[in-house]
Short mmCIF file of C-alpha atoms in Angstrom, two decimals:
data_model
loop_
_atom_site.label_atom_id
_atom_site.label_comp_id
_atom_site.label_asym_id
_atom_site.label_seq_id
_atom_site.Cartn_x
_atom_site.Cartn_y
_atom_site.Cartn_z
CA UNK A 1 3.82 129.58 10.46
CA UNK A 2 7.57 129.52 11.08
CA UNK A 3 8.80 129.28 14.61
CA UNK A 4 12.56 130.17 15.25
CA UNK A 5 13.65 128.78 18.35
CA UNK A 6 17.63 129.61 19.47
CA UNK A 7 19.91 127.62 21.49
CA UNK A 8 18.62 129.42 24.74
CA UNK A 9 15.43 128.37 24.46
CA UNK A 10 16.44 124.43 24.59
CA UNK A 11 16.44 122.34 27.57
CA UNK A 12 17.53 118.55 28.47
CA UNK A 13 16.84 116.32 31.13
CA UNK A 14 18.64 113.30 32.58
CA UNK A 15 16.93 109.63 33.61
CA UNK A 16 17.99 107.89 36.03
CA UNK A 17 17.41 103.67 36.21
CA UNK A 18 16.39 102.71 39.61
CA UNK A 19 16.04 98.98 40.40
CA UNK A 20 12.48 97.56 40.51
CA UNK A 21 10.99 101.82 39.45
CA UNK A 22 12.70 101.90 35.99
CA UNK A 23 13.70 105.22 34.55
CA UNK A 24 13.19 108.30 36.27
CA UNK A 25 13.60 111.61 35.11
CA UNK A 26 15.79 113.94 37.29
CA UNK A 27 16.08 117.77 36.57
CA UNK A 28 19.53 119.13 37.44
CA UNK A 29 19.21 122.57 35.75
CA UNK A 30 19.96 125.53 38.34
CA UNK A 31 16.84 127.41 39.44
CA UNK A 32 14.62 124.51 38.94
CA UNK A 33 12.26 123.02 42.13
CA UNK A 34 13.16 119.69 41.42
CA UNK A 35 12.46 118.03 45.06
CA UNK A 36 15.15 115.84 45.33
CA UNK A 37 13.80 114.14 47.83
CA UNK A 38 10.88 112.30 45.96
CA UNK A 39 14.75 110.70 44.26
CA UNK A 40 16.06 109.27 47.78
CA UNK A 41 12.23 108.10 48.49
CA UNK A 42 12.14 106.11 45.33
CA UNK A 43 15.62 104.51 45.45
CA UNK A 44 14.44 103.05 49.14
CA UNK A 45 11.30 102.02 47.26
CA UNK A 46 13.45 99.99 45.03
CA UNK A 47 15.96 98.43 47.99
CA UNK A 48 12.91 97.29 50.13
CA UNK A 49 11.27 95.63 46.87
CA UNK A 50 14.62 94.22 45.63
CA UNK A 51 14.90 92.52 49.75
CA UNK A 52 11.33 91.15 49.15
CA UNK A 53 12.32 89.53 45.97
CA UNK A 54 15.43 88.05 46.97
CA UNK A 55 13.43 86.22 50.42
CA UNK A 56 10.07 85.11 47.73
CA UNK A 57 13.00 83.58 45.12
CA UNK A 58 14.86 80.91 47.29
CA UNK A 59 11.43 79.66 48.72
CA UNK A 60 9.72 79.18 45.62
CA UNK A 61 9.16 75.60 44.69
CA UNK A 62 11.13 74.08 42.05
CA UNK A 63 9.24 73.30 39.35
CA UNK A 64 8.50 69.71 38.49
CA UNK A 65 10.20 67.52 36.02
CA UNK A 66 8.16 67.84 32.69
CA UNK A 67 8.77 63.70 32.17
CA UNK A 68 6.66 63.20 34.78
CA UNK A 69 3.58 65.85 33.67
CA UNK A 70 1.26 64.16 31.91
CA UNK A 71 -1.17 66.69 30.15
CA UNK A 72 -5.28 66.05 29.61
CA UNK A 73 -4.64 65.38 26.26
CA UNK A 74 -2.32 62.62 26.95
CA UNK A 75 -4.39 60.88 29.57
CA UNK A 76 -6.65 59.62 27.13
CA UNK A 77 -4.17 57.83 25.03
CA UNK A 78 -2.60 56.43 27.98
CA UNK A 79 -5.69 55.24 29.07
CA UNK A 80 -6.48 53.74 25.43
CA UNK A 81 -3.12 52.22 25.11
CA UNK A 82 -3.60 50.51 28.61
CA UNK A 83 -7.31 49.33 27.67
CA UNK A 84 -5.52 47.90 24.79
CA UNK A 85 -2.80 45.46 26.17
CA UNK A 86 -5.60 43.17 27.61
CA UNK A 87 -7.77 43.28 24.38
CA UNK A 88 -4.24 42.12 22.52
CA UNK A 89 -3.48 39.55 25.35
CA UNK A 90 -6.86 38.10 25.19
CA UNK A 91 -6.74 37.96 21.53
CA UNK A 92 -3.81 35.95 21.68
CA UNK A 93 -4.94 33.45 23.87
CA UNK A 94 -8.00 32.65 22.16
CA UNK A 95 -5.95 32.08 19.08
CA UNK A 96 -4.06 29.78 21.41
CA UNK A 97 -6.84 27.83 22.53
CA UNK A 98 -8.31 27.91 19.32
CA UNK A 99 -5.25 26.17 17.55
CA UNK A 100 -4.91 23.70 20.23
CA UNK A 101 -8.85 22.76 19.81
CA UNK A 102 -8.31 22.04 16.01
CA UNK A 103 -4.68 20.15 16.97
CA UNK A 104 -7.04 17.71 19.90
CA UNK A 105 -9.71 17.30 17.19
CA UNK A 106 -7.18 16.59 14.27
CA UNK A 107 -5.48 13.72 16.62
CA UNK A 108 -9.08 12.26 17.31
CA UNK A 109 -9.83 11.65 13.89
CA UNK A 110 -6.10 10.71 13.21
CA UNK A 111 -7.00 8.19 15.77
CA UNK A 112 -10.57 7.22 14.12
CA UNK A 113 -9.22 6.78 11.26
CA UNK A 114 -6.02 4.16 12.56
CA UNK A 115 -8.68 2.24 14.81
CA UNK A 116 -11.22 1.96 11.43
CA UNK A 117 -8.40 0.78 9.34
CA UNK A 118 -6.90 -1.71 11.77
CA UNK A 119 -11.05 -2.93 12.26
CA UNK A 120 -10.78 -2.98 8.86
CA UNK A 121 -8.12 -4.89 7.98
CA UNK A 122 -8.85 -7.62 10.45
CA UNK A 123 -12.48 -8.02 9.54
CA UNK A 124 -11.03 -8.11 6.12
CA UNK A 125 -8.57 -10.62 6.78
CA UNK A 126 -11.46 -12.74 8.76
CA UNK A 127 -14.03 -12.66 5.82
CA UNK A 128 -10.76 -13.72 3.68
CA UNK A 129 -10.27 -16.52 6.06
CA UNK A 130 -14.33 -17.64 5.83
CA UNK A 131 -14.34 -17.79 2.15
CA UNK A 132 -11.01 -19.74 1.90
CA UNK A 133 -11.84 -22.44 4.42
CA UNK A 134 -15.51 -22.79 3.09
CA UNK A 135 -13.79 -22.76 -0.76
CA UNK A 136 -11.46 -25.79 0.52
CA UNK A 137 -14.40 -28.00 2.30
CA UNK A 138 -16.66 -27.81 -1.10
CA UNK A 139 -13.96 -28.81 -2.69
CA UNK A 140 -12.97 -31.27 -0.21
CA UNK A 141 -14.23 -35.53 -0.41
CA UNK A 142 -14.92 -37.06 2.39
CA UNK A 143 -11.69 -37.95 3.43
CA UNK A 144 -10.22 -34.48 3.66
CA UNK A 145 -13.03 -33.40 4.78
CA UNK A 146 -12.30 -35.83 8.26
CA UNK A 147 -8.85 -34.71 7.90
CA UNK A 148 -10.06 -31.33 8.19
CA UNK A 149 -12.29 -31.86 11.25
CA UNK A 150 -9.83 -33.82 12.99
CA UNK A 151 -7.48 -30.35 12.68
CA UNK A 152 -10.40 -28.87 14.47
CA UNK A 153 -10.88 -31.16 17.71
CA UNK A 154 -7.56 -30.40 17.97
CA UNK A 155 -7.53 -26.38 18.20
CA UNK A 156 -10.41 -27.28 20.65
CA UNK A 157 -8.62 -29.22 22.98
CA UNK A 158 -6.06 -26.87 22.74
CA UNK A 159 -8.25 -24.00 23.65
CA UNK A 160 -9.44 -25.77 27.07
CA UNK A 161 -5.95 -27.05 27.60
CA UNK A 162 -6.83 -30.84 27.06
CA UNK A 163 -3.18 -31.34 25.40
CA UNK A 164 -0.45 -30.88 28.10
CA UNK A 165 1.85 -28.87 26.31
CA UNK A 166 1.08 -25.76 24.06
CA UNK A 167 1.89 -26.28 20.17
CA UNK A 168 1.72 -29.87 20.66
CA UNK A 169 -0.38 -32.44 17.81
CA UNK A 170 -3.23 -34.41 18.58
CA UNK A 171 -1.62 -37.40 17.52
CA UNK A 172 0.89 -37.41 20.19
CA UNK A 173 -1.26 -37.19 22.97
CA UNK A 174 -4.68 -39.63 21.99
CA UNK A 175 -4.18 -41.92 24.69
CA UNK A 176 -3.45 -38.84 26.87
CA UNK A 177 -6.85 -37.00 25.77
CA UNK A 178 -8.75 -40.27 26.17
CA UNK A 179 -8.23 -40.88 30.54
CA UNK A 180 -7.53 -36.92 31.09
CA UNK A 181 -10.05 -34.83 28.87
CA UNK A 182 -13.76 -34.77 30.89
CA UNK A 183 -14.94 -32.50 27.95
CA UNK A 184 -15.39 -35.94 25.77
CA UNK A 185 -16.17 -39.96 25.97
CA UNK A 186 -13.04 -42.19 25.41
CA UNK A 187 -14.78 -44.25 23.16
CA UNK A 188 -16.50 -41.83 20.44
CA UNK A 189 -13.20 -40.00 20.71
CA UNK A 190 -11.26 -43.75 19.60
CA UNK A 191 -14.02 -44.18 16.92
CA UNK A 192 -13.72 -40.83 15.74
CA UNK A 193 -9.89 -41.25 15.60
CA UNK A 194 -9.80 -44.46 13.75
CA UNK A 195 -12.06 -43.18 10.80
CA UNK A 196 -9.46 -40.27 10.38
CA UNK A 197 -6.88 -42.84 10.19
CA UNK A 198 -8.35 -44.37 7.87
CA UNK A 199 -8.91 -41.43 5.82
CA UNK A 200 -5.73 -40.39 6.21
CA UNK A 201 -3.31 -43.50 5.32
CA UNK A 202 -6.26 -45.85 3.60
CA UNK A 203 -6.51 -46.52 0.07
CA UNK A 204 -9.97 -45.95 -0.22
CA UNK A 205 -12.64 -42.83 0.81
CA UNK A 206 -14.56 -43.55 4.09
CA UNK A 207 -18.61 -43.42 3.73
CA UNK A 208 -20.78 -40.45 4.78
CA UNK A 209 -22.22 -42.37 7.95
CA UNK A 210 -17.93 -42.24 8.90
CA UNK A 211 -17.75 -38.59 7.89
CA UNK A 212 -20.40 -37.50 9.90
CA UNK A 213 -19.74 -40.18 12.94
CA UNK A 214 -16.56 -37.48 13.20
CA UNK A 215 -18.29 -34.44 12.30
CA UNK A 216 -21.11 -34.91 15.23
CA UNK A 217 -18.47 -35.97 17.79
CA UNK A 218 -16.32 -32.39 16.85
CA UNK A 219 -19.60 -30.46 17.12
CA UNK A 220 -20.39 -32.05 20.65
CA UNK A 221 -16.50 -31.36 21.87
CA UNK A 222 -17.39 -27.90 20.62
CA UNK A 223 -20.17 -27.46 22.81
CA UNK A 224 -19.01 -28.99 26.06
CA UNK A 225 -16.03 -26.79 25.69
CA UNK A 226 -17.41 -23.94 24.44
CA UNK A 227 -19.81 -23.40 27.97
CA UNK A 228 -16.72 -23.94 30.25
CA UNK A 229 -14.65 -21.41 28.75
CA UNK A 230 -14.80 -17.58 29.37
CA UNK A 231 -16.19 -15.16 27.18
CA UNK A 232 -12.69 -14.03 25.90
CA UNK A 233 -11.96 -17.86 25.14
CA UNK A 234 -15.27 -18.09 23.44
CA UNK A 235 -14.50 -15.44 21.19
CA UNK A 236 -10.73 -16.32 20.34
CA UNK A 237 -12.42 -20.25 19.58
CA UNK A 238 -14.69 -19.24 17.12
CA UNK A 239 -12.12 -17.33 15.46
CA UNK A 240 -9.79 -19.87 14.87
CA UNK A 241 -12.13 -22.23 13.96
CA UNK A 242 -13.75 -19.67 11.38
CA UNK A 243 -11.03 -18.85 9.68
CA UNK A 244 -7.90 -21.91 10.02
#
């Protein structure tokens, strides 16, 4: 089917753009029933809506700054990364404590092992001390052995103060020790003294009954001292006399 349709037949329209309507179509062609009208209605349409818009805008709230939104899915993180800080914290003081529990244990046995070697070395030094002194009195005749008691009674007397002045010999002070020492009798202490003499600057040895006139008189000095001193005293006396 072929339809022929001549410039007579056409028609065009105009639109019009009206704020807040859009387009509208307007027919201007003469003859037409276009109620104009309905045009002058709408454009009021769009004045009242475009006054409505421009009170709503100024009053709207400004939106907030997105820095400070913090979305669901964020919360959680922030949460985990907060639950995490004291975990770390804690974690680091335990190793704290921790390394300053092994560094108090590592200076006890530091100090252990100083007080067990300086124990050591002086019970050492006191069983050297024994074995010497009881080496030299086997060996010893009668004389040195006297010789060597008489070096006794005097670290005794010197332990209870019977010589006056500290460091000072025996022989200096005999007639002294005789009228001043209570811890003896004047006359075993002269007998005593006159056998070491003897043994000492005589030509010959003295007897065993001499040797152990001396001996018994040094272990009764050693008794009658030994109760009047203190228990520190006690102990420093039969150190010395164990071991020099």
């Amino acid at each position: 089917v072929e339809l022929i349709i001549k410039d007579y037949n056409a028609h065009a329209w105009v639109e019009v753009y009206i704020d807040n309507c859009g387009w509208i179509p307007m027919e201007f062609t003469p003859g037409s029933s276009y109620d104009y009208s309905v045009l002058e209605n709408i454009a009021v349409i769009g004045e009242i809506a475009a006054e409505e818009e421009a009170q709503v805008t100024p009053t709207q709230a400004p939106p907030e700054p997105t820095e400070a939104v913090i979305s669901e899915e964020d919360e959680p993180e922030q949460e985990k990364s907060e639950q995490e800080v004291p975990v770390k914290e804690d974690a680091s003081a335990a190793t704290g404590n921790h390394i300053k529990q092994e560094n108090k244990i590592l200076d006890t046995l530091l100090m252990i092992f100083i007080i067990l070697l300086v124990v050591g070395l002086f019970v050492g030094l006191v069983l050297m001390g024994i074995i010497k002194k009881r080496s030299l009195w086997y060996r010893a005749n009668h004389n040195k052995k006297a010789i060597l008691l008489f070096a006794e009674i005097g670290r005794i007397l010197a332990c209870c103060n019977g010589i006056p002045k500290r460091g000072a010999l025996l022989e200096d002070y005999v007639d002294y020790v005789k009228k001043n020492c209570s811890y003896l009798k004047p006359e075993e202490f002269e007998s005593a003294m006159e056998t070491v003499k003897k043994a000492r600057f005589g030509r010959g040895r003295i007897s065993l009954d001499e040797l152990k006139k001396v001996e018994s008189f040094r272990h009764r000095l050693y008794y009658n001292v030994y109760e009047e001193l203190s228990f520190s005293k006690k102990l420093y006396l039969k150190l010395i006399l164990s071991i020099l």
